[in-house]
Amino acid sequence: MASSSLALIFQGLCTALAGVVLVVIFLNIQFPYLLQDCKFCWTLFKVKQKRAVFRKRKPFYTVLDCFLNRVRTRPDKPLLVFEGREYSYQDCDKESNKIARALRKHGNLTQGDTVALFLGNEPRFVWMWLGLCKLGCAASLLNYNIRAKSLLHCFSCCGAKVLIVAEELKEAVEEVLPTLLEQKASVFILSKECNTAGLQTLVDKIEEASNEPISPELRSNVTMGSPAVYIYTSGTTGFPKAAVMTQERIWAGTFYLFINGASSEDVIYIPLPLYHAAGFVIGLHGAIQRGMTVVLRRKFSVSQFWDDCRKHNVTIIQYIGETMRYLCNTPKRESDKMHKVRMAIGNGLREEVWRSFQSRFGHIRIVEFYAASDSNIGFINYIGKIGAVGRENFYQKVSSTFILFFPHALIQFDAERGEPARDSNGLCIPMPQGETGLLVAKITTIAPFIEYARNPEQTEKKKIRDVFQKGDAYLNTGDLLRIDKDNFVYFQDRIGDTFRWKGENVATTEIEDVLTALDFIKDACVYGVKVPGTEGRAGMAAVTLKSGSEFDGTEAFSHIASYLPSYARPQFIRIQNSLEITGTFKQVKVKLVGEGFNLTIIKDPLYLHMDKDKCYKPMTMNYYNSIITGKMHI
Ligand SMILES: *[C@@H]1O[C@H](CO)[C@@H](O)[C@H](O)[C@H]1NC(C)=O
Ligand SMILES: *[C@@H]1O[C@H](CO)[C@@H](O)[C@H](O)[C@H]1NC(C)=O
Ligand SMILES: *[C@@H]1O[C@H](CO)[C@@H](O)[C@H](O)[C@H]1NC(C)=O
Ligand SMILES: *[C@@H]1O[C@H](CO)[C@@H](O)[C@H](O)[C@H]1NC(C)=O
């Protein structure tokens, strides 16, 4: 009796087990990424809970408070490693106290003020920012490549009253100093001595200041909606626009590392500029949030990269597509796989580079993401699917209650007219799954569009209305994406008046303005062309000459070099008899883009940007072949 009932139970168990196995097999075939999706959603849920707790805390718990917590719990842990020196969490705290005191006294700062930082990657960049946080001030992170009018524009468009400049950028600031002083700006240079009238020294003042803690009273008004940093993105009207990152948005960005499983034991390598959100928010603040160590580099160096990683036991690296390609293009070394790097986080990695990177440098988990500082939507490729910038999962589609889960769609884009296609009711047309469309994301309270500082016109331009219903408003990302049947998201192209080159956004109109300032150029039309073996697009300017004028390649080179940062300089100039600036202009541009710099098609005179000769030289078949075969780098 007993044995037969045991047998029955056993049989039942076996059936149940077989059932479970079958269900698991079925789910695995039907939804191969179910487990990872669930895990990811669970992590996001935890992040959401954390943020809800932070949000409720009074006074508001800022990223600075998070940093100060780390200072209390692990004062001696290195936060920054830079050029052979280590700076602990406590060191950074003290340095930032000194800076805060010096700036409060000599810069007359109170909470709510904005200070522009014009310096490269170095520990002081981080201390400055922390010091400003302690005073309840916002920092405007200027791209140190900008000059002249662009610099003035970026300084004033965020309402900054103080400018802090690295010693090596003194000349760039002297050029615009009279205007700055006219605007009653205080300008500090990071040196002990300076003979230029109107430039105040700061290093001596910092050295004199005490490193005692700064009273939280001084930042008592900071809330999650307070502007924390201004980050610049290329604009369509010429000058860069300042995207306002609130305290809340910084918090959101800091969780990228957490979501992808970074722990306090990790060491992150940041060779990307801190004036971009990737390096500053995702890298630096992600590290502070986890209590990690940051190995900071002034600039990316292909020859030092792996040596740095080995020397500092780096476990996480931050990349853009270009840096990964440069690393893959170096001669193979025996030590290629000797390092502790386990994860690479970034964006813009092409499929072929992805494969060659992993086969060459060992199994490193690659986390591509899609995000922009002026956007309200992001994707993360947490599965590691080669070539995809992210993943849309069931959660994201169904629910919009959680952070990072935003209503969005790919809509049909009319390339000839350069705008979204509309149906007979004037509404946009969603693309079927698997086809390329323009990504738009609904503007909601949880996915707000962070406006551009003092630029209502550009803010409005970034919006698209009457998308699926009359009266609705979406953010136009300007990016063409494709989402495959497995819900992986692929970046296809960027539309409109910007393109990416060397990891920077380039605004075509800014270049056009610079070109037409040359006395022999009548009109200019700038666009990006694809070059085999490179990321993004290289700048091409189709220009017409004033009657009776000749193209002067040397003058064009020096004029462009003095007004545009290197990544924005057109690599090619194409001389045309006429440029149509009419209703069909967009179509003309489409045709020009299609022809690229293909010398077998283009019959117009074509010039090539030659750094070493400091001029634009006529393009030859020889140069052309060297470029397309990768022998010549542009
Ligand atoms: C300091 O700033 C306040 C307002 O922010 C202003 O009223 C005052 O005149 C300034 N003082 C100096 C010495 O610049
Ligand atoms: C802080 O906010 C209070 C109340 O809104 C205001 O009265 C005070 O002037 C603010 N302090 C500063 C320094 O902005
Ligand atoms: C890196 O790790 C090795 C072995 O674990 C250790 O001996 C070395 O001190 C570490 N280096 C640094 C800079 O932490
Ligand atoms: C250039 O144009 C020719 C003729 O249309 C075409 O065969 C060739 O593939 C093009 N080259 C490149 C690099 O696109």
XYZ file of C-alpha atoms and ligand atoms in Angstrom:
690
model
C 0.000 0.000 0.000
C 2.638 2.442 1.124
C 4.924 1.509 -1.739
C 2.225 1.922 -4.351
C 1.311 5.387 -3.084
C 4.999 6.312 -3.110
C 5.180 5.118 -6.703
C 2.192 7.269 -7.537
C 3.768 10.329 -5.965
C 6.974 9.593 -7.801
C 5.134 9.268 -11.074
C 3.298 12.522 -10.423
C 6.545 14.297 -9.650
C 8.113 13.001 -12.846
C 5.182 14.221 -14.907
C 5.295 17.626 -13.224
C 9.043 17.850 -13.772
C 8.708 16.871 -17.415
C 6.015 19.526 -17.719
C 8.256 22.180 -16.229
C 11.122 21.162 -18.491
C 8.845 21.346 -21.511
C 7.567 24.781 -20.525
C 11.117 26.019 -20.007
C 12.190 24.645 -23.380
C 9.147 26.190 -25.008
C 9.748 29.564 -23.382
C 13.381 29.426 -24.327
C 12.583 28.834 -27.957
C 9.712 31.248 -28.057
C 11.371 33.949 -25.955
C 15.113 33.335 -26.017
C 15.843 36.414 -23.970
C 13.107 36.030 -21.392
C 15.411 35.436 -18.480
C 17.684 38.363 -19.291
C 14.680 40.570 -19.954
C 13.202 39.684 -16.582
C 16.491 40.256 -14.842
C 16.873 43.604 -16.524
C 13.357 44.662 -15.640
C 13.915 43.629 -12.056
C 17.050 45.777 -11.889
C 15.169 48.698 -13.361
C 12.470 48.202 -10.814
C 15.058 48.381 -8.039
C 16.468 51.569 -9.541
C 13.015 53.034 -9.637
C 12.506 52.209 -5.960
C 15.828 53.772 -5.046
C 15.018 56.921 -6.929
C 11.593 57.146 -5.354
C 13.227 57.011 -1.925
C 15.759 59.691 -2.888
C 13.052 61.859 -4.310
C 11.036 61.835 -1.110
C 13.975 62.688 1.142
C 13.908 66.182 2.586
C 16.136 67.984 1.942
C 16.590 66.497 -1.498
C 19.293 63.824 -1.683
C 21.566 64.975 -4.497
C 24.445 63.210 -6.229
C 26.652 65.394 -4.039
C 25.065 63.860 -0.935
C 25.792 60.469 -2.427
C 29.421 61.511 -2.888
C 29.614 62.792 0.699
C 28.275 59.465 1.903
C 31.078 57.713 0.087
C 33.557 60.101 1.694
C 32.238 59.065 5.087
C 32.196 55.334 4.419
C 35.405 54.965 2.388
C 37.501 58.115 2.818
C 40.781 56.560 1.699
C 39.551 54.741 -1.361
C 40.935 56.342 -4.536
C 38.261 58.171 -6.499
C 40.541 59.521 -9.209
C 43.730 58.194 -10.711
C 45.318 60.675 -13.057
C 48.772 60.871 -14.606
C 50.345 58.660 -11.997
C 48.682 60.195 -8.947
C 45.809 58.977 -6.828
C 43.202 61.146 -5.156
C 41.021 59.536 -2.528
C 37.371 60.327 -1.950
C 38.495 62.389 1.014
C 41.132 64.261 -0.990
C 38.518 65.190 -3.559
C 36.160 66.313 -0.840
C 38.777 68.584 0.694
C 39.919 70.001 -2.619
C 36.357 70.819 -3.546
C 35.812 72.532 -0.183
C 38.746 74.800 -0.919
C 37.458 75.591 -4.370
C 33.976 76.283 -3.069
C 35.359 78.689 -0.476
C 37.597 80.482 -2.939
C 34.805 80.869 -5.476
C 32.279 82.008 -2.909
C 34.594 84.665 -1.643
C 36.130 85.908 -4.877
C 33.417 85.008 -7.373
C 30.543 86.277 -5.236
C 28.594 83.094 -5.853
C 25.318 82.170 -4.233
C 23.070 79.215 -4.870
C 21.293 79.250 -8.173
C 24.221 80.875 -10.005
C 25.838 79.221 -12.989
C 29.574 78.881 -13.560
C 31.082 77.881 -16.887
C 34.026 75.460 -16.851
C 36.408 75.715 -19.780
C 38.989 73.060 -19.106
C 40.025 69.599 -20.171
C 39.872 66.304 -18.308
C 41.812 66.628 -15.069
C 41.047 66.118 -11.381
C 40.357 69.823 -10.937
C 37.450 69.483 -13.341
C 35.838 67.081 -10.896
C 36.731 69.170 -7.827
C 35.332 72.307 -9.455
C 32.074 70.572 -10.147
C 31.827 69.153 -6.626
C 32.712 72.562 -5.203
C 29.977 74.209 -7.248
C 27.496 71.586 -6.048
C 28.405 72.468 -2.502
C 27.452 76.069 -3.189
C 24.191 75.035 -4.866
C 25.463 76.333 -8.196
C 25.111 74.821 -11.651
C 28.091 74.109 -13.905
C 28.110 74.743 -17.599
C 30.473 72.273 -19.239
C 32.017 74.011 -22.222
C 33.614 71.996 -24.986
C 37.238 73.130 -24.863
C 37.506 72.988 -28.649
C 35.157 75.898 -29.189
C 36.448 79.382 -29.849
C 35.427 82.956 -30.556
C 31.741 83.561 -31.165
C 30.798 80.007 -30.289
C 32.548 80.350 -26.959
C 30.788 83.600 -26.164
C 27.478 82.137 -27.166
C 27.907 79.024 -25.009
C 29.010 81.108 -22.071
C 26.046 83.418 -22.124
C 23.262 81.100 -23.257
C 23.219 79.329 -19.900
C 23.224 82.598 -17.970
C 26.648 82.006 -16.451
C 28.262 84.842 -14.537
C 31.643 83.269 -13.889
C 34.042 81.590 -16.315
C 36.861 79.345 -15.142
C 39.581 78.664 -17.679
C 42.484 76.236 -17.786
C 45.889 77.847 -18.155
C 46.444 76.238 -21.553
C 43.267 77.851 -22.894
C 44.320 81.361 -21.961
C 44.697 82.564 -25.532
C 41.252 81.363 -26.508
C 39.767 83.388 -23.685
C 41.883 86.477 -24.232
C 40.384 86.637 -27.698
C 36.908 87.175 -26.273
C 37.838 88.785 -22.959
C 36.719 92.350 -23.789
C 33.208 91.115 -24.601
C 33.084 88.966 -21.480
C 34.108 91.867 -19.276
C 31.559 94.089 -20.966
C 28.951 91.542 -19.915
C 30.233 91.897 -16.341
C 31.450 88.302 -16.235
C 34.145 87.299 -13.748
C 36.866 85.364 -15.495
C 39.281 83.197 -13.514
C 42.314 81.440 -14.854
C 43.692 78.314 -13.223
C 47.131 79.669 -12.477
C 48.902 81.526 -9.718
C 50.031 84.454 -11.790
C 48.622 86.222 -14.762
C 49.451 89.551 -16.341
C 46.373 89.922 -18.478
C 44.122 92.669 -17.168
C 40.667 91.318 -16.392
C 41.820 87.739 -15.871
C 41.830 86.845 -12.182
C 44.060 84.104 -10.869
C 42.410 81.284 -8.973
C 45.051 78.780 -7.912
C 46.537 81.127 -5.292
C 43.063 81.778 -3.887
C 42.290 78.075 -3.713
C 45.553 77.405 -1.898
C 44.734 80.033 0.722
C 41.247 78.684 1.371
C 40.436 76.297 4.195
C 39.369 72.734 3.408
C 36.737 72.628 6.140
C 33.318 71.317 5.101
C 30.856 73.688 3.486
C 27.590 74.254 5.283
C 24.632 72.521 3.602
C 22.734 75.747 4.301
C 24.462 77.205 1.275
C 22.659 74.737 -0.993
C 19.392 74.504 0.906
C 17.261 75.467 -2.083
C 18.466 72.740 -4.432
C 15.677 70.418 -5.522
C 15.455 67.638 -8.041
C 14.308 70.165 -10.619
C 17.279 72.499 -10.143
C 19.639 72.758 -13.094
C 22.822 70.871 -12.234
C 24.817 71.023 -15.444
C 24.440 72.424 -18.902
C 25.712 70.114 -21.616
C 26.071 71.325 -25.173
C 24.810 69.674 -28.294
C 25.112 70.902 -31.818
C 22.327 73.136 -32.931
C 20.721 73.627 -36.282
C 21.026 77.400 -36.194
C 24.764 77.348 -36.048
C 25.698 77.605 -32.410
C 25.589 74.749 -29.943
C 22.554 74.554 -27.698
C 22.739 74.014 -23.968
C 20.678 71.049 -22.768
C 19.740 71.591 -19.144
C 20.416 68.575 -16.982
C 18.564 68.779 -13.730
C 19.617 67.012 -10.549
C 16.964 64.427 -11.348
C 18.396 63.717 -14.790
C 21.890 63.301 -13.439
C 20.517 60.719 -11.049
C 18.870 58.888 -13.925
C 22.153 58.738 -15.868
C 24.222 57.532 -12.931
C 22.385 54.229 -12.898
C 23.683 52.969 -16.255
C 26.661 51.344 -14.559
C 24.550 49.976 -11.731
C 21.998 48.509 -14.133
C 24.783 46.704 -15.939
C 26.170 45.132 -12.832
C 29.079 47.392 -11.878
C 30.150 47.148 -8.254
C 32.361 49.181 -5.950
C 35.212 46.779 -6.722
C 35.261 47.876 -10.345
C 37.729 50.363 -11.763
C 36.470 52.427 -14.682
C 38.620 53.977 -17.385
C 37.340 57.295 -18.772
C 39.207 58.578 -21.826
C 36.139 60.467 -23.082
C 35.727 64.199 -22.533
C 33.964 65.120 -19.307
C 32.033 67.855 -21.082
C 29.855 65.177 -22.685
C 27.148 63.357 -20.794
C 28.678 59.938 -21.451
C 31.902 60.659 -19.590
C 30.461 63.015 -17.020
C 27.151 61.464 -16.045
C 27.384 57.806 -16.980
C 31.092 57.382 -16.248
C 32.057 59.760 -13.458
C 28.755 59.896 -11.600
C 27.995 56.263 -12.226
C 31.328 55.553 -10.527
C 30.621 57.836 -7.566
C 27.196 56.268 -7.170
C 28.859 52.860 -6.882
C 31.845 54.061 -4.869
C 34.293 53.033 -7.587
C 37.692 54.277 -8.703
C 37.985 56.283 -11.912
C 41.118 56.202 -14.030
C 40.845 59.512 -15.818
C 42.736 60.449 -18.951
C 43.273 63.853 -20.427
C 42.712 62.425 -23.898
C 42.202 59.038 -25.442
C 45.530 57.529 -26.456
C 45.553 54.438 -28.591
C 49.114 53.519 -27.622
C 48.579 53.937 -23.870
C 45.153 52.396 -23.641
C 45.950 48.810 -22.684
C 49.014 49.710 -20.676
C 46.823 52.001 -18.597
C 44.234 49.273 -18.181
C 46.855 46.782 -17.043
C 48.633 49.188 -14.744
C 45.493 50.233 -12.892
C 43.594 46.951 -12.991
C 40.817 48.553 -14.996
C 37.684 46.406 -15.247
C 35.289 48.691 -17.140
C 36.096 50.899 -20.105
C 34.044 53.626 -21.707
C 34.161 53.940 -25.464
C 32.787 55.535 -28.565
C 32.850 53.696 -31.894
C 35.944 55.555 -33.051
C 38.090 54.604 -30.050
C 37.264 50.924 -30.482
C 38.122 51.105 -34.172
C 41.460 52.772 -33.426
C 42.270 50.039 -30.922
C 41.465 47.341 -33.468
C 43.614 49.050 -36.085
C 46.808 48.803 -34.019
C 49.324 46.037 -34.765
C 48.594 42.855 -32.818
C 50.519 42.327 -29.591
C 51.085 39.231 -27.497
C 49.659 40.994 -24.514
C 46.365 41.777 -26.250
C 44.351 39.542 -23.977
C 46.303 40.299 -20.809
C 44.095 42.651 -18.843
C 41.192 42.570 -16.397
C 38.689 44.491 -18.482
C 35.358 42.709 -18.292
C 32.924 45.272 -19.624
C 32.911 48.062 -22.187
C 30.121 50.591 -22.162
C 29.488 53.157 -24.846
C 27.929 53.779 -28.206
C 28.581 53.826 -31.907
C 30.286 50.426 -32.177
C 29.931 48.972 -35.682
C 29.264 45.309 -36.133
C 32.590 44.465 -37.765
C 34.593 46.377 -35.148
C 32.591 44.714 -32.396
C 33.529 41.259 -33.680
C 37.166 42.054 -34.241
C 37.440 43.738 -30.827
C 36.072 40.726 -29.024
C 38.105 38.183 -30.942
C 41.251 40.158 -30.432
C 41.017 41.434 -26.851
C 39.203 38.525 -25.284
C 35.780 38.115 -23.907
C 34.729 41.562 -22.838
C 31.054 42.159 -22.340
C 29.964 45.007 -24.558
C 27.075 47.194 -23.500
C 25.925 49.503 -26.242
C 23.386 52.123 -25.370
C 21.428 54.744 -27.209
C 20.859 58.057 -25.453
C 21.361 61.780 -25.918
C 21.639 64.589 -23.427
C 18.770 66.417 -25.100
C 16.545 63.407 -25.516
C 13.881 61.771 -23.363
C 14.410 58.205 -24.453
C 17.151 55.639 -24.200
C 17.817 52.007 -24.985
C 20.389 49.605 -23.584
C 21.623 46.485 -25.320
C 21.986 44.470 -22.137
C 21.977 41.192 -24.056
C 25.163 41.918 -25.985
C 23.563 41.329 -29.387
C 26.227 42.340 -31.872
C 25.437 45.505 -33.793
C 22.361 46.549 -31.814
C 22.259 49.817 -29.858
C 19.595 48.594 -27.526
C 16.649 46.430 -26.821
C 13.014 47.154 -26.560
C 11.392 44.635 -24.260
C 7.832 43.705 -23.512
C 7.907 45.808 -20.404
C 8.932 48.885 -22.290
C 6.039 48.462 -24.648
C 3.333 47.799 -22.123
C 4.245 49.984 -19.267
C 5.127 53.607 -19.155
C 5.074 53.906 -15.401
C 8.696 53.019 -14.916
C 11.715 55.073 -15.705
C 13.374 54.370 -19.034
C 10.081 53.018 -20.288
C 8.788 55.640 -22.558
C 6.103 55.610 -25.202
C 7.847 55.938 -28.517
C 7.499 54.955 -32.144
C 9.341 54.730 -35.422
C 7.554 56.782 -38.033
C 7.886 57.006 -41.788
C 10.376 59.609 -42.931
C 10.296 61.288 -46.311
C 13.961 61.631 -47.191
C 13.340 63.719 -50.286
C 11.379 66.347 -48.428
C 13.439 65.942 -45.304
C 10.481 65.598 -42.953
C 8.172 62.959 -41.508
C 5.573 61.643 -43.952
C 1.937 62.384 -43.094
C -1.275 60.619 -44.061
C -4.416 62.259 -45.427
C -5.435 63.267 -41.897
C -2.132 65.003 -41.352
C -0.918 62.387 -38.875
C 2.364 60.485 -38.929
C 2.622 56.939 -40.208
C 4.097 54.252 -37.940
C 6.556 51.889 -39.606
C 5.996 48.140 -39.456
C 8.418 46.206 -37.262
C 11.688 45.526 -39.016
C 11.636 48.680 -41.121
C 13.633 51.833 -40.672
C 11.864 54.887 -39.310
C 12.403 58.115 -37.447
C 12.395 57.670 -33.677
C 9.973 59.940 -31.846
C 9.278 59.764 -28.113
C 6.215 61.098 -26.399
C 6.732 64.061 -24.108
C 5.166 63.204 -20.769
C 5.698 64.142 -17.151
C 7.969 61.184 -16.564
C 9.662 61.641 -19.933
C 9.808 65.397 -20.114
C 11.739 67.173 -22.749
C 14.449 69.148 -21.062
C 14.430 72.471 -22.794
C 17.396 74.195 -24.306
C 18.529 77.045 -22.097
C 17.220 80.401 -23.332
C 16.339 79.008 -26.696
C 12.568 78.563 -27.050
C 12.855 78.475 -30.834
C 15.185 75.469 -30.875
C 13.187 73.836 -28.112
C 10.067 74.066 -30.257
C 11.938 72.822 -33.328
C 12.897 69.641 -31.536
C 9.245 68.829 -30.942
C 6.902 67.233 -33.405
C 3.163 67.654 -32.999
C 0.062 65.824 -34.227
C 1.935 62.537 -34.434
C -0.779 59.997 -33.727
C -3.496 62.331 -32.472
C -4.219 65.959 -33.070
C -2.581 67.970 -30.340
C -0.060 65.414 -29.059
C 3.617 66.267 -28.785
C 6.645 64.057 -29.308
C 10.336 64.692 -29.269
C 11.975 64.289 -32.654
C 15.263 62.508 -32.023
C 16.445 63.061 -35.598
C 17.669 59.465 -35.665
C 16.579 56.741 -38.044
C 16.390 53.393 -36.289
C 15.203 49.896 -37.055
C 13.759 47.421 -34.579
C 13.949 43.785 -35.650
C 11.477 41.021 -34.905
C 13.377 40.078 -31.748
C 13.054 43.678 -30.528
C 16.673 44.645 -30.959
C 17.189 48.275 -31.902
C 19.651 49.238 -34.639
C 20.924 52.705 -35.402
C 20.649 53.484 -39.112
C 21.364 57.124 -39.730
C 20.958 60.649 -38.534
C 18.827 63.123 -40.419
C 18.631 66.853 -40.559
C 21.251 69.444 -40.090
C 23.785 67.599 -37.985
C 26.067 64.651 -38.493
C 28.574 62.886 -36.290
C 32.300 62.867 -36.890
C 35.061 61.808 -34.476
C 32.507 61.351 -31.741
C 31.178 64.907 -31.912
C 27.988 66.275 -33.377
C 28.648 68.704 -36.170
C 26.126 71.376 -37.137
C 26.105 71.990 -40.870
C 24.860 75.554 -40.619
C 27.692 76.573 -38.335
C 30.157 75.431 -40.985
C 28.177 77.112 -43.739
C 28.360 80.402 -41.828
C 32.113 80.087 -41.486
C 32.602 79.226 -45.173
C 30.476 82.048 -46.515
C 32.554 84.495 -44.491
C 35.377 83.785 -46.977
C 35.400 86.502 -49.611
C 35.508 84.138 -52.595
C 32.654 81.886 -51.508
C 29.121 82.827 -52.435
C 27.013 79.982 -51.089
C 27.773 76.831 -49.160
C 25.830 73.691 -48.469
C 27.379 71.321 -45.937
C 26.529 67.662 -45.380
C 28.160 64.469 -44.213
C 29.445 61.749 -46.528
C 30.263 58.171 -45.685
C 33.909 57.169 -45.828
C 34.718 53.434 -45.794
C 36.403 52.306 -42.594
C 35.305 55.244 -40.442
C 32.440 55.957 -38.052
C 29.895 58.657 -38.713
C 30.253 60.961 -41.683
C 32.979 63.251 -42.910
C 32.075 66.844 -43.680
C 31.665 67.885 -47.295
C 30.955 71.434 -48.403
C 29.420 72.068 -51.811
C 30.134 75.700 -52.555
C 29.666 78.238 -55.303
C 32.233 80.938 -55.936
C 31.593 84.645 -56.329
C 31.825 85.673 -59.961
C 35.361 86.394 -61.019
C 36.803 84.657 -57.925
C 39.037 81.637 -57.687
C 39.126 79.030 -54.966
C 42.125 79.538 -52.671
C 42.842 76.285 -50.831
C 45.410 77.775 -48.476
C 43.261 80.658 -47.398
C 40.246 78.398 -46.999
C 42.299 76.063 -44.812
C 43.605 78.724 -42.487
C 40.251 80.487 -42.201
C 38.485 77.227 -41.358
C 41.208 76.159 -38.941
C 40.885 79.367 -36.979
C 37.101 79.218 -36.669
C 36.224 75.553 -36.414
C 37.403 72.758 -34.135
C 39.181 69.996 -36.033
C 36.216 67.598 -36.057
C 33.976 70.241 -37.677
C 36.325 71.158 -40.541
C 35.033 69.931 -43.894
C 37.221 67.156 -45.242
C 36.087 67.865 -48.785
C 35.110 70.978 -50.691
C 33.230 70.598 -53.937
C 32.993 73.595 -56.244
C 29.706 73.860 -58.087
C 28.471 76.249 -60.733
C 25.210 76.760 -58.939
C 23.539 75.616 -55.775
C 19.812 75.488 -55.757
C 18.532 77.188 -52.659
C 14.887 76.744 -53.571
C 12.046 74.496 -52.521
C 13.919 71.569 -53.978
C 16.991 72.288 -51.904
C 16.510 69.239 -49.692
C 16.340 67.025 -52.781
C 19.541 68.517 -54.100
C 21.169 67.721 -50.781
C 19.948 64.131 -50.952
C 21.551 63.795 -54.371
C 24.802 65.368 -53.180
C 24.927 63.083 -50.149
C 24.385 60.094 -52.423
C 27.329 61.050 -54.599
C 29.547 61.324 -51.541
C 33.131 62.021 -52.552
C 33.047 59.400 -55.294
C 35.473 60.681 -57.866
C 34.086 58.421 -60.571
C 30.757 60.244 -60.381
C 31.698 63.783 -59.420
C 32.808 65.924 -62.305
C 33.006 69.183 -60.313
C 36.397 70.281 -58.972
C 36.858 68.537 -55.622
C 39.351 69.535 -52.907
C 40.695 67.542 -50.013
C 41.575 68.840 -46.539
C 45.308 68.197 -46.082
C 46.473 68.768 -42.544
C 50.126 68.314 -43.280
C 50.180 70.779 -46.186
C 47.837 73.190 -44.408
C 45.655 73.598 -47.431
C 42.834 72.119 -49.486
C 44.438 70.244 -52.380
C 42.769 69.049 -55.563
C 41.507 65.514 -55.129
C 43.183 62.942 -57.342
C 42.349 59.343 -58.184
C 45.394 58.403 -56.149
C 44.133 60.117 -53.005
C 40.681 58.774 -53.634
C 41.881 55.186 -53.818
C 44.063 55.614 -50.748
C 41.100 56.897 -48.777
C 38.654 54.196 -49.759
C 41.177 51.452 -49.110
C 42.064 52.930 -45.731
C 45.693 53.661 -46.620
C 45.133 57.326 -46.041
C 43.345 58.481 -42.901
C 41.212 61.545 -42.914
C 27.383 89.968 -5.657
O 26.197 89.438 -6.263
C 25.011 90.112 -5.871
C 23.830 89.421 -6.528
O 24.134 88.132 -6.988
C 25.102 91.569 -6.274
O 23.963 92.241 -5.827
C 26.359 92.202 -5.686
O 26.520 93.508 -6.159
C 27.581 91.398 -6.039
N 28.749 91.913 -5.352
C 29.930 92.109 -5.947
C 31.025 92.624 -5.094
O 30.111 91.861 -7.119
C 15.873 79.968 -1.041
O 14.477 79.848 -1.154
C 13.761 80.734 -0.308
C 12.288 80.402 -0.415
O 11.927 80.239 -1.755
C 14.076 82.179 -0.693
O 13.398 83.066 0.159
C 15.577 82.392 -0.578
O 15.919 83.685 -1.038
C 16.332 81.363 -1.382
N 17.747 81.506 -1.098
C 18.656 81.675 -2.041
C 20.034 81.883 -1.545
O 18.398 81.663 -3.238
C 46.427 45.084 -9.524
O 46.189 43.740 -9.141
C 47.367 43.037 -8.771
C 47.018 41.595 -8.546
O 45.749 41.448 -8.041
C 47.980 43.697 -7.533
O 49.144 43.046 -7.150
C 48.271 45.166 -7.869
O 48.742 45.847 -6.717
C 47.032 45.871 -8.387
N 47.389 47.211 -8.853
C 46.709 48.296 -8.511
C 47.188 49.597 -9.069
O 45.740 48.254 -7.791
C 31.535 55.152 -57.056
O 30.629 55.161 -58.124
C 30.752 54.043 -58.977
C 29.841 54.275 -60.177
O 28.520 54.555 -59.774
C 30.406 52.770 -58.216
O 30.547 51.642 -59.041
C 31.344 52.660 -57.020
O 30.990 51.554 -56.219
C 31.286 53.928 -56.179
N 32.311 53.849 -55.158
C 32.040 53.939 -53.866
C 33.181 53.847 -52.926
O 30.912 54.121 -53.446
